[in-house]
PDB file of C-alpha atoms in Angstrom:
ATOM      1  CA  MET A 202      95.585 171.147  54.824  1.00 97.00           C
ATOM      2  CA  ARG A 203      91.876 171.153  55.600  1.00 98.00           C
ATOM      3  CA  ILE A 204      89.080 171.958  53.138  1.00 98.00           C
ATOM      4  CA  LEU A 205      85.359 172.358  53.802  1.00 98.00           C
ATOM      5  CA  SER A 206      83.698 171.140  50.587  1.00 98.00           C
ATOM      6  CA  ILE A 207      79.995 171.953  50.130  1.00 98.00           C
ATOM      7  CA  GLN A 208      78.765 170.121  47.046  1.00 97.00           C
ATOM      8  CA  SER A 209      76.385 167.485  45.724  1.00 95.00           C
ATOM      9  CA  SER A 210      76.831 163.771  46.318  1.00 96.00           C
ATOM     10  CA  VAL A 211      75.888 160.707  44.282  1.00 97.00           C
ATOM     11  CA  SER A 212      76.102 157.038  45.160  1.00 98.00           C
ATOM     12  CA  PHE A 213      76.579 155.784  41.593  1.00 98.00           C
ATOM     13  CA  GLY A 214      79.337 157.577  39.701  1.00 96.00           C
ATOM     14  CA  HIS A 215      81.419 160.621  40.499  1.00 97.00           C
ATOM     15  CA  VAL A 216      80.276 164.235  40.496  1.00 97.00           C
ATOM     16  CA  GLY A 217      80.407 166.988  43.121  1.00 97.00           C
ATOM     17  CA  ASN A 218      81.854 165.786  46.393  1.00 98.00           C
ATOM     18  CA  SER A 219      81.735 162.239  45.037  1.00 98.00           C
ATOM     19  CA  ALA A 220      84.357 163.385  42.512  1.00 98.00           C
ATOM     20  CA  ALA A 221      86.305 165.912  44.581  1.00 98.00           C
ATOM     21  CA  VAL A 222      86.809 164.292  47.970  1.00 98.00           C
ATOM     22  CA  PHE A 223      88.853 161.194  47.109  1.00 98.00           C
ATOM     23  CA  PRO A 224      91.489 162.961  44.934  1.00 98.00           C
ATOM     24  CA  LEU A 225      91.929 165.550  47.687  1.00 98.00           C
ATOM     25  CA  GLN A 226      92.329 162.861  50.310  1.00 98.00           C
ATOM     26  CA  ARG A 227      94.801 161.040  48.064  1.00 98.00           C
ATOM     27  CA  ILE A 228      97.093 164.099  48.073  1.00 98.00           C
ATOM     28  CA  GLY A 229      96.875 164.395  51.851  1.00 98.00           C
ATOM     29  CA  VAL A 230      94.068 166.912  52.317  1.00 98.00           C
ATOM     30  CA  GLU A 231      91.693 166.557  55.263  1.00 98.00           C
ATOM     31  CA  VAL A 232      88.263 167.082  53.697  1.00 98.00           C
ATOM     32  CA  MET A 233      85.044 167.900  55.536  1.00 98.00           C
ATOM     33  CA  PRO A 234      82.292 167.203  52.970  1.00 98.00           C
ATOM     34  CA  ILE A 235      78.818 168.674  53.284  1.00 98.00           C
ATOM     35  CA  TYR A 236      76.274 167.357  50.798  1.00 97.00           C
ATOM     36  CA  THR A 237      73.744 169.639  49.105  1.00 95.00           C
ATOM     37  CA  VAL A 238      71.969 166.665  47.531  1.00 94.00           C
ATOM     38  CA  MET A 239      72.222 162.902  48.083  1.00 96.00           C
ATOM     39  CA  PHE A 240      71.187 161.407  44.764  1.00 96.00           C
ATOM     40  CA  SER A 241      71.460 157.913  43.365  1.00 98.00           C
ATOM     41  CA  ASN A 242      73.247 159.244  40.269  1.00 97.00           C
ATOM     42  CA  HIS A 243      73.872 162.519  38.471  1.00 94.00           C
ATOM     43  CA  THR A 244      70.992 164.141  36.638  1.00 91.00           C
ATOM     44  CA  GLY A 245      72.542 163.618  33.200  1.00 90.00           C
ATOM     45  CA  TYR A 246      70.956 160.174  33.189  1.00 94.00           C
ATOM     46  CA  GLY A 247      67.541 161.794  32.998  1.00 94.00           C
ATOM     47  CA  SER A 248      66.174 160.197  36.153  1.00 97.00           C
ATOM     48  CA  TRP A 249      67.476 159.871  39.686  1.00 95.00           C
ATOM     49  CA  ARG A 250      66.349 159.273  43.261  1.00 97.00           C
ATOM     50  CA  GLY A 251      67.229 160.776  46.596  1.00 96.00           C
ATOM     51  CA  PRO A 252      66.759 163.927  48.677  1.00 95.00           C
ATOM     52  CA  MET A 253      67.867 167.496  48.246  1.00 94.00           C
ATOM     53  CA  MET A 254      69.198 169.290  51.302  1.00 95.00           C
ATOM     54  CA  SER A 255      67.927 172.731  52.272  1.00 96.00           C
ATOM     55  CA  GLY A 256      69.974 175.761  53.167  1.00 96.00           C
ATOM     56  CA  ASP A 257      68.952 175.190  56.791  1.00 97.00           C
ATOM     57  CA  ASP A 258      70.288 171.621  56.610  1.00 97.00           C
ATOM     58  CA  VAL A 259      73.654 172.946  55.441  1.00 97.00           C
ATOM     59  CA  ARG A 260      73.689 175.591  58.184  1.00 98.00           C
ATOM     60  CA  GLU A 261      72.966 172.957  60.825  1.00 98.00           C
ATOM     61  CA  ILE A 262      75.884 170.819  59.707  1.00 98.00           C
ATOM     62  CA  VAL A 263      78.235 173.813  59.601  1.00 98.00           C
ATOM     63  CA  ALA A 264      77.073 174.810  63.085  1.00 98.00           C
ATOM     64  CA  GLY A 265      77.794 171.316  64.371  1.00 98.00           C
ATOM     65  CA  ILE A 266      81.292 171.392  62.893  1.00 98.00           C
ATOM     66  CA  GLU A 267      81.819 174.822  64.459  1.00 98.00           C
ATOM     67  CA  GLU A 268      80.739 173.514  67.874  1.00 98.00           C
ATOM     68  CA  ARG A 269      83.481 170.899  67.669  1.00 97.00           C
ATOM     69  CA  GLY A 270      86.081 173.567  66.808  1.00 97.00           C
ATOM     70  CA  GLY A 271      86.284 172.198  63.277  1.00 98.00           C
ATOM     71  CA  LEU A 272      86.268 175.563  61.497  1.00 98.00           C
ATOM     72  CA  ALA A 273      89.637 176.494  62.967  1.00 97.00           C
ATOM     73  CA  ASP A 274      92.638 175.879  60.705  1.00 95.00           C
ATOM     74  CA  VAL A 275      90.492 175.534  57.583  1.00 98.00           C
ATOM     75  CA  ASP A 276      92.485 176.487  54.490  1.00 98.00           C
ATOM     76  CA  ALA A 277      89.652 176.720  51.970  1.00 98.00           C
ATOM     77  CA  VAL A 278      85.917 176.459  51.465  1.00 98.00           C
ATOM     78  CA  LEU A 279      85.110 174.780  48.147  1.00 98.00           C
ATOM     79  CA  SER A 280      81.748 174.888  46.386  1.00 98.00           C
ATOM     80  CA  GLY A 281      80.403 173.655  43.063  1.00 95.00           C
ATOM     81  CA  TYR A 282      76.883 173.549  41.628  1.00 92.00           C
ATOM     82  CA  GLN A 283      74.425 175.670  43.618  1.00 90.00           C
ATOM     83  CA  GLY A 284      70.758 174.862  43.111  1.00 84.00           C
ATOM     84  CA  GLY A 285      69.242 178.117  44.330  1.00 89.00           C
ATOM     85  CA  ASP A 286      69.276 181.017  46.772  1.00 92.00           C
ATOM     86  CA  SER A 287      68.750 178.819  49.835  1.00 95.00           C
ATOM     87  CA  ILE A 288      71.909 176.771  49.277  1.00 95.00           C
ATOM     88  CA  GLY A 289      73.828 179.791  47.976  1.00 96.00           C
ATOM     89  CA  ASP A 290      73.073 181.813  51.095  1.00 96.00           C
ATOM     90  CA  ALA A 291      74.045 178.890  53.313  1.00 97.00           C
ATOM     91  CA  ILE A 292      77.373 178.531  51.511  1.00 97.00           C
ATOM     92  CA  LEU A 293      78.112 182.237  51.854  1.00 98.00           C
ATOM     93  CA  ASP A 294      77.220 182.020  55.548  1.00 98.00           C
ATOM     94  CA  ALA A 295      79.629 179.100  55.888  1.00 98.00           C
ATOM     95  CA  VAL A 296      82.369 181.109  54.183  1.00 98.00           C
ATOM     96  CA  ALA A 297      81.837 183.955  56.662  1.00 98.00           C
ATOM     97  CA  ARG A 298      81.974 181.575  59.622  1.00 98.00           C
ATOM     98  CA  VAL A 299      85.119 179.887  58.346  1.00 98.00           C
ATOM     99  CA  LYS A 300      86.896 183.176  57.705  1.00 98.00           C
ATOM    100  CA  GLN A 301      86.017 184.352  61.196  1.00 98.00           C
ATOM    101  CA  ALA A 302      87.603 181.214  62.670  1.00 98.00           C
ATOM    102  CA  SER A 303      90.407 180.957  60.069  1.00 98.00           C
ATOM    103  CA  PRO A 304      91.200 184.441  58.709  1.00 98.00           C
ATOM    104  CA  ASP A 305      93.643 183.098  56.112  1.00 97.00           C
ATOM    105  CA  ALA A 306      91.094 180.741  54.567  1.00 98.00           C
ATOM    106  CA  ILE A 307      89.996 181.299  50.980  1.00 98.00           C
ATOM    107  CA  TYR A 308      86.692 180.665  49.247  1.00 98.00           C
ATOM    108  CA  ALA A 309      87.091 178.682  46.019  1.00 98.00           C
ATOM    109  CA  CYS A 310      83.993 178.615  43.818  1.00 98.00           C
ATOM    110  CA  ASP A 311      83.357 176.612  40.681  1.00 98.00           C
ATOM    111  CA  PRO A 312      80.613 178.790  39.121  1.00 97.00           C
ATOM    112  CA  VAL A 313      78.647 176.029  37.409  1.00 94.00           C
ATOM    113  CA  LEU A 314      76.423 177.652  34.775  1.00 93.00           C
ATOM    114  CA  GLY A 315      76.803 175.743  31.498  1.00 90.00           C
ATOM    115  CA  ASN A 316      79.146 175.216  28.578  1.00 87.00           C
ATOM    116  CA  ALA A 317      79.772 176.388  25.038  1.00 79.00           C
ATOM    117  CA  ARG A 318      77.985 173.448  23.419  1.00 79.00           C
ATOM    118  CA  SER A 319      74.735 173.389  25.401  1.00 78.00           C
ATOM    119  CA  GLY A 320      74.632 176.966  26.686  1.00 83.00           C
ATOM    120  CA  CYS A 321      73.450 177.994  30.132  1.00 85.00           C
ATOM    121  CA  HIS A 322      71.603 175.138  31.843  1.00 83.00           C
ATOM    122  CA  VAL A 323      70.730 176.632  35.226  1.00 89.00           C
ATOM    123  CA  SER A 324      67.698 178.706  36.176  1.00 89.00           C
ATOM    124  CA  PRO A 325      67.713 182.519  36.045  1.00 92.00           C
ATOM    125  CA  GLU A 326      67.691 182.470  39.854  1.00 92.00           C
ATOM    126  CA  VAL A 327      70.967 180.542  39.918  1.00 92.00           C
ATOM    127  CA  GLN A 328      72.478 182.685  37.165  1.00 93.00           C
ATOM    128  CA  ASN A 329      71.833 185.827  39.198  1.00 94.00           C
ATOM    129  CA  LEU A 330      72.996 184.176  42.408  1.00 94.00           C
ATOM    130  CA  ILE A 331      76.337 183.098  40.957  1.00 95.00           C
ATOM    131  CA  ARG A 332      77.076 186.260  38.981  1.00 96.00           C
ATOM    132  CA  ASP A 333      75.868 188.914  41.391  1.00 96.00           C
ATOM    133  CA  ARG A 334      76.368 187.469  44.862  1.00 96.00           C
ATOM    134  CA  VAL A 335      78.661 184.448  44.903  1.00 96.00           C
ATOM    135  CA  VAL A 336      81.517 185.290  42.537  1.00 97.00           C
ATOM    136  CA  PRO A 337      82.139 188.720  44.132  1.00 97.00           C
ATOM    137  CA  ARG A 338      82.672 186.949  47.473  1.00 98.00           C
ATOM    138  CA  ALA A 339      85.055 184.322  46.094  1.00 98.00           C
ATOM    139  CA  ASP A 340      88.838 184.451  46.276  1.00 98.00           C
ATOM    140  CA  LEU A 341      89.352 181.813  43.572  1.00 98.00           C
ATOM    141  CA  ILE A 342      86.998 180.795  40.758  1.00 98.00           C
ATOM    142  CA  THR A 343      87.263 178.066  38.125  1.00 98.00           C
ATOM    143  CA  PRO A 344      84.876 178.923  35.255  1.00 98.00           C
ATOM    144  CA  ASN A 345      85.087 177.355  31.840  1.00 96.00           C
ATOM    145  CA  GLN A 346      85.499 179.766  28.941  1.00 96.00           C
ATOM    146  CA  PHE A 347      81.739 179.983  28.361  1.00 96.00           C
ATOM    147  CA  GLU A 348      81.039 180.686  32.031  1.00 97.00           C
ATOM    148  CA  LEU A 349      83.727 183.378  32.077  1.00 97.00           C
ATOM    149  CA  GLY A 350      81.957 185.115  29.208  1.00 96.00           C
ATOM    150  CA  PHE A 351      78.595 184.822  30.944  1.00 95.00           C
ATOM    151  CA  LEU A 352      79.948 186.286  34.176  1.00 97.00           C
ATOM    152  CA  THR A 353      81.505 189.277  32.403  1.00 97.00           C
ATOM    153  CA  GLY A 354      79.086 189.852  29.523  1.00 95.00           C
ATOM    154  CA  THR A 355      81.910 189.298  27.038  1.00 96.00           C
ATOM    155  CA  THR A 356      82.826 186.779  24.341  1.00 93.00           C
ATOM    156  CA  PRO A 357      86.304 185.490  25.161  1.00 95.00           C
ATOM    157  CA  ASP A 358      87.836 183.573  22.271  1.00 92.00           C
ATOM    158  CA  THR A 359      91.399 184.740  21.580  1.00 94.00           C
ATOM    159  CA  LEU A 360      94.046 184.733  24.295  1.00 95.00           C
ATOM    160  CA  GLU A 361      93.884 188.520  24.495  1.00 96.00           C
ATOM    161  CA  SER A 362      90.101 188.641  24.876  1.00 96.00           C
ATOM    162  CA  THR A 363      90.140 185.826  27.421  1.00 97.00           C
ATOM    163  CA  LEU A 364      92.736 187.659  29.503  1.00 98.00           C
ATOM    164  CA  ALA A 365      90.656 190.829  29.253  1.00 98.00           C
ATOM    165  CA  SER A 366      87.582 188.944  30.484  1.00 98.00           C
ATOM    166  CA  VAL A 367      89.598 187.524  33.376  1.00 98.00           C
ATOM    167  CA  ASP A 368      90.695 191.039  34.293  1.00 98.00           C
ATOM    168  CA  LEU A 369      87.048 192.117  34.385  1.00 97.00           C
ATOM    169  CA  VAL A 370      85.985 189.318  36.715  1.00 98.00           C
ATOM    170  CA  ARG A 371      89.049 189.803  38.927  1.00 98.00           C
ATOM    171  CA  ALA A 372      88.185 193.479  39.304  1.00 97.00           C
ATOM    172  CA  GLY A 373      84.884 192.404  40.880  1.00 94.00           C
ATOM    173  CA  GLY A 374      86.251 190.108  43.577  1.00 95.00           C
ATOM    174  CA  PRO A 375      88.270 186.923  42.988  1.00 98.00           C
ATOM    175  CA  SER A 376      92.020 187.429  42.768  1.00 98.00           C
ATOM    176  CA  THR A 377      92.732 183.998  41.280  1.00 98.00           C
ATOM    177  CA  VAL A 378      90.996 182.614  38.197  1.00 98.00           C
ATOM    178  CA  LEU A 379      91.416 179.246  36.493  1.00 98.00           C
ATOM    179  CA  VAL A 380      89.716 179.170  33.083  1.00 98.00           C
ATOM    180  CA  THR A 381      89.047 175.637  31.868  1.00 97.00           C
ATOM    181  CA  SER A 382      88.099 174.393  28.387  1.00 94.00           C
ATOM    182  CA  VAL A 383      89.831 177.286  26.647  1.00 95.00           C
ATOM    183  CA  GLU A 384      89.384 177.014  22.878  1.00 92.00           C
ATOM    184  CA  ARG A 385      91.221 179.658  20.843  1.00 89.00           C
ATOM    185  CA  PRO A 386      91.168 179.775  17.032  1.00 88.00           C
ATOM    186  CA  GLU A 387      94.954 179.956  17.021  1.00 84.00           C
ATOM    187  CA  ARG A 388      95.488 176.861  19.178  1.00 86.00           C
ATOM    188  CA  PRO A 389      96.849 173.651  17.600  1.00 86.00           C
ATOM    189  CA  GLU A 390      94.165 171.423  16.134  1.00 84.00           C
ATOM    190  CA  GLU A 391      92.746 168.758  18.481  1.00 91.00           C
ATOM    191  CA  SER A 392      94.106 170.496  21.564  1.00 95.00           C
ATOM    192  CA  ILE A 393      92.522 172.231  24.534  1.00 95.00           C
ATOM    193  CA  GLU A 394      93.945 174.632  27.086  1.00 97.00           C
ATOM    194  CA  MET A 395      93.582 175.974  30.605  1.00 98.00           C
ATOM    195  CA  LEU A 396      94.566 179.450  31.752  1.00 98.00           C
ATOM    196  CA  ALA A 397      95.509 180.405  35.319  1.00 98.00           C
ATOM    197  CA  VAL A 398      95.709 184.060  36.355  1.00 98.00           C
ATOM    198  CA  THR A 399      96.889 185.301  39.758  1.00 98.00           C
ATOM    199  CA  ASP A 400      98.349 188.519  41.129  1.00 97.00           C
ATOM    200  CA  GLU A 401     101.759 187.204  40.049  1.00 97.00           C
ATOM    201  CA  GLY A 402     100.955 186.613  36.367  1.00 98.00           C
ATOM    202  CA  ALA A 403      99.135 184.437  33.847  1.00 98.00           C
ATOM    203  CA  TRP A 404      99.986 180.945  32.576  1.00 98.00           C
ATOM    204  CA  LEU A 405      98.565 178.850  29.746  1.00 98.00           C
ATOM    205  CA  ILE A 406      98.829 175.087  29.424  1.00 98.00           C
ATOM    206  CA  GLU A 407      97.896 172.897  26.449  1.00 97.00           C
ATOM    207  CA  THR A 408      97.007 169.218  26.224  1.00 97.00           C
ATOM    208  CA  PRO A 409      95.638 166.971  23.488  1.00 96.00           C
ATOM    209  CA  ARG A 410      91.847 166.899  23.413  1.00 95.00           C
ATOM    210  CA  ILE A 411      90.423 163.562  24.505  1.00 94.00           C
ATOM    211  CA  PRO A 412      87.335 163.046  22.317  1.00 90.00           C
ATOM    212  CA  PHE A 413      84.614 162.542  24.905  1.00 89.00           C
ATOM    213  CA  LYS A 414      82.740 164.335  27.688  1.00 86.00           C
ATOM    214  CA  VAL A 415      82.431 162.885  31.155  1.00 93.00           C
ATOM    215  CA  ASN A 416      80.648 164.361  34.148  1.00 94.00           C
ATOM    216  CA  GLY A 417      82.698 165.266  37.207  1.00 96.00           C
ATOM    217  CA  SER A 418      86.010 166.177  35.590  1.00 97.00           C
ATOM    218  CA  GLY A 419      85.432 169.861  36.322  1.00 96.00           C
ATOM    219  CA  ASP A 420      84.805 169.046  39.984  1.00 98.00           C
ATOM    220  CA  VAL A 421      88.122 167.197  40.193  1.00 98.00           C
ATOM    221  CA  THR A 422      89.895 170.067  38.426  1.00 98.00           C
ATOM    222  CA  ALA A 423      88.504 172.721  40.783  1.00 98.00           C
ATOM    223  CA  ALA A 424      89.363 170.655  43.856  1.00 98.00           C
ATOM    224  CA  LEU A 425      92.933 169.833  42.874  1.00 98.00           C
ATOM    225  CA  PHE A 426      93.747 173.339  41.652  1.00 98.00           C
ATOM    226  CA  THR A 427      92.415 174.828  44.895  1.00 98.00           C
ATOM    227  CA  ALA A 428      94.528 172.487  47.010  1.00 98.00           C
ATOM    228  CA  HIS A 429      97.703 172.881  44.957  1.00 98.00           C
ATOM    229  CA  TYR A 430      97.412 176.651  44.750  1.00 98.00           C
ATOM    230  CA  ARG A 431      96.657 176.930  48.462  1.00 98.00           C
ATOM    231  CA  SER A 432      99.673 174.792  49.367  1.00 97.00           C
ATOM    232  CA  THR A 433     102.213 176.267  46.923  1.00 97.00           C
ATOM    233  CA  GLY A 434     101.030 179.813  46.212  1.00 96.00           C
ATOM    234  CA  SER A 435     102.175 179.256  42.628  1.00 98.00           C
ATOM    235  CA  GLY A 436      99.674 179.524  39.795  1.00 98.00           C
ATOM    236  CA  ALA A 437     102.056 177.818  37.375  1.00 98.00           C
ATOM    237  CA  GLU A 438     102.792 174.864  39.646  1.00 98.00           C
ATOM    238  CA  ALA A 439      99.155 174.401  40.597  1.00 98.00           C
ATOM    239  CA  LEU A 440      98.192 174.496  36.917  1.00 98.00           C
ATOM    240  CA  GLU A 441     100.817 171.928  35.896  1.00 98.00           C
ATOM    241  CA  ARG A 442     100.018 169.489  38.702  1.00 98.00           C
ATOM    242  CA  THR A 443      96.268 169.768  38.202  1.00 98.00           C
ATOM    243  CA  THR A 444      96.540 169.342  34.433  1.00 98.00           C
ATOM    244  CA  ALA A 445      98.746 166.287  34.775  1.00 98.00           C
ATOM    245  CA  SER A 446      96.370 164.573  37.191  1.00 98.00           C
ATOM    246  CA  VAL A 447      93.168 165.367  35.326  1.00 98.00           C
ATOM    247  CA  PHE A 448      94.590 164.426  31.926  1.00 98.00           C
ATOM    248  CA  SER A 449      95.711 161.054  33.284  1.00 98.00           C
ATOM    249  CA  LEU A 450      92.275 160.552  34.851  1.00 98.00           C
ATOM    250  CA  LEU A 451      90.557 161.297  31.541  1.00 97.00           C
ATOM    251  CA  GLU A 452      92.990 159.056  29.625  1.00 97.00           C
ATOM    252  CA  ARG A 453      92.244 156.161  31.969  1.00 97.00           C
ATOM    253  CA  THR A 454      88.497 156.775  31.799  1.00 97.00           C
ATOM    254  CA  PHE A 455      88.494 156.975  27.995  1.00 97.00           C
ATOM    255  CA  ALA A 456      90.420 153.704  27.772  1.00 96.00           C
ATOM    256  CA  THR A 457      87.791 151.909  29.858  1.00 94.00           C
ATOM    257  CA  GLY A 458      84.937 153.091  27.635  1.00 93.00           C
ATOM    258  CA  ALA A 459      82.901 153.773  30.776  1.00 92.00           C
ATOM    259  CA  ARG A 460      80.456 156.639  31.205  1.00 93.00           C
ATOM    260  CA  GLU A 461      81.718 157.471  34.716  1.00 97.00           C
ATOM    261  CA  LEU A 462      85.163 158.681  35.779  1.00 98.00           C
ATOM    262  CA  ALA A 463      87.723 155.994  36.584  1.00 98.00           C
ATOM    263  CA  LEU A 464      88.350 157.932  39.789  1.00 98.00           C
ATOM    264  CA  VAL A 465      89.758 155.143  41.929  1.00 98.00           C
ATOM    265  CA  GLU A 466      91.727 153.440  39.175  1.00 97.00           C
ATOM    266  CA  ALA A 467      93.573 156.690  38.415  1.00 97.00           C
ATOM    267  CA  GLN A 468      94.476 157.447  42.020  1.00 98.00           C
ATOM    268  CA  ASP A 469      98.259 157.367  41.555  1.00 98.00           C
ATOM    269  CA  ALA A 470      97.910 160.276  39.133  1.00 98.00           C
ATOM    270  CA  TYR A 471      96.774 162.539  41.976  1.00 98.00           C
ATOM    271  CA  ALA A 472      99.589 161.790  44.403  1.00 96.00           C
ATOM    272  CA  HIS A 473     102.302 161.264  41.784  1.00 96.00           C
ATOM    273  CA  PRO A 474     101.310 163.172  38.636  1.00 95.00           C
ATOM    274  CA  ASP A 475     103.286 162.729  35.437  1.00 93.00           C
ATOM    275  CA  LEU A 476     104.265 166.353  34.777  1.00 93.00           C
ATOM    276  CA  ARG A 477     104.415 166.065  30.990  1.00 93.00           C
ATOM    277  CA  PHE A 478     102.755 169.420  30.241  1.00 97.00           C
ATOM    278  CA  SER A 479     104.446 172.743  30.939  1.00 97.00           C
ATOM    279  CA  ALA A 480     102.674 175.984  31.729  1.00 98.00           C
ATOM    280  CA  GLN A 481     103.760 178.892  29.554  1.00 97.00           C
ATOM    281  CA  ARG A 482     103.766 182.366  31.017  1.00 98.00           C
ATOM    282  CA  VAL A 483     101.608 184.645  28.842  1.00 97.00           C
ATOM    283  CA  ARG A 484     101.667 187.767  31.020  1.00 94.00           C
TER     284      ARG A 484
END
């Protein structure tokens, strides 16, 4: 499997491609990373150093890969945080080029907009870009529950309303949706869920909530789910394998007390996940 991953990069810590690439490589995926920024660390620290790439920079790199024949046999294009129209347009151009060379390729987009606790934390330009232009072009998206509501203008909270919101976003483009950080009033206390919906059905999976927040876990989740779904075609299997790996990664990180993901230390959990959580079909 080969994935073109267009995301940010940091030298210290793990977000964007610095979170997604190694787990994908560990499960045997050939990754071609393109960096949208090259920062010292993620912006959650409040200060950082390093350059941002332009949309033209991204196009140049894609063109160089294309000249080598590298867009043939690509299985997926993966994107995460998009800083503005310039990068967004370049990513959509890359998707078009890849699909021309590899008609079976999919575009998997993590529509990074915000979360339930802090709200939307991207500019209006990026909000409009993601909602109106990017998501309709995607085949697979991985919003959290808050982002799903933002994309559809709804307030998903119960299972029924979350499924209804997924149906709305699927009607506008993406056929496969993974909803992360699902919090329903009826769920067991101190648990959290993920919901995967494909043309074949819908599956819900529950894990204990680990009481901390760490940057980059969503990037790992989007990457692994994309790879597993692309290789198996099964929403349930992709959901179970992704959940197992990410939960083990978060367990290991929490045990270290570190602020950054224990990405390397948890590497066996990607290739050999402990499948202790079962996906339940809900539709």
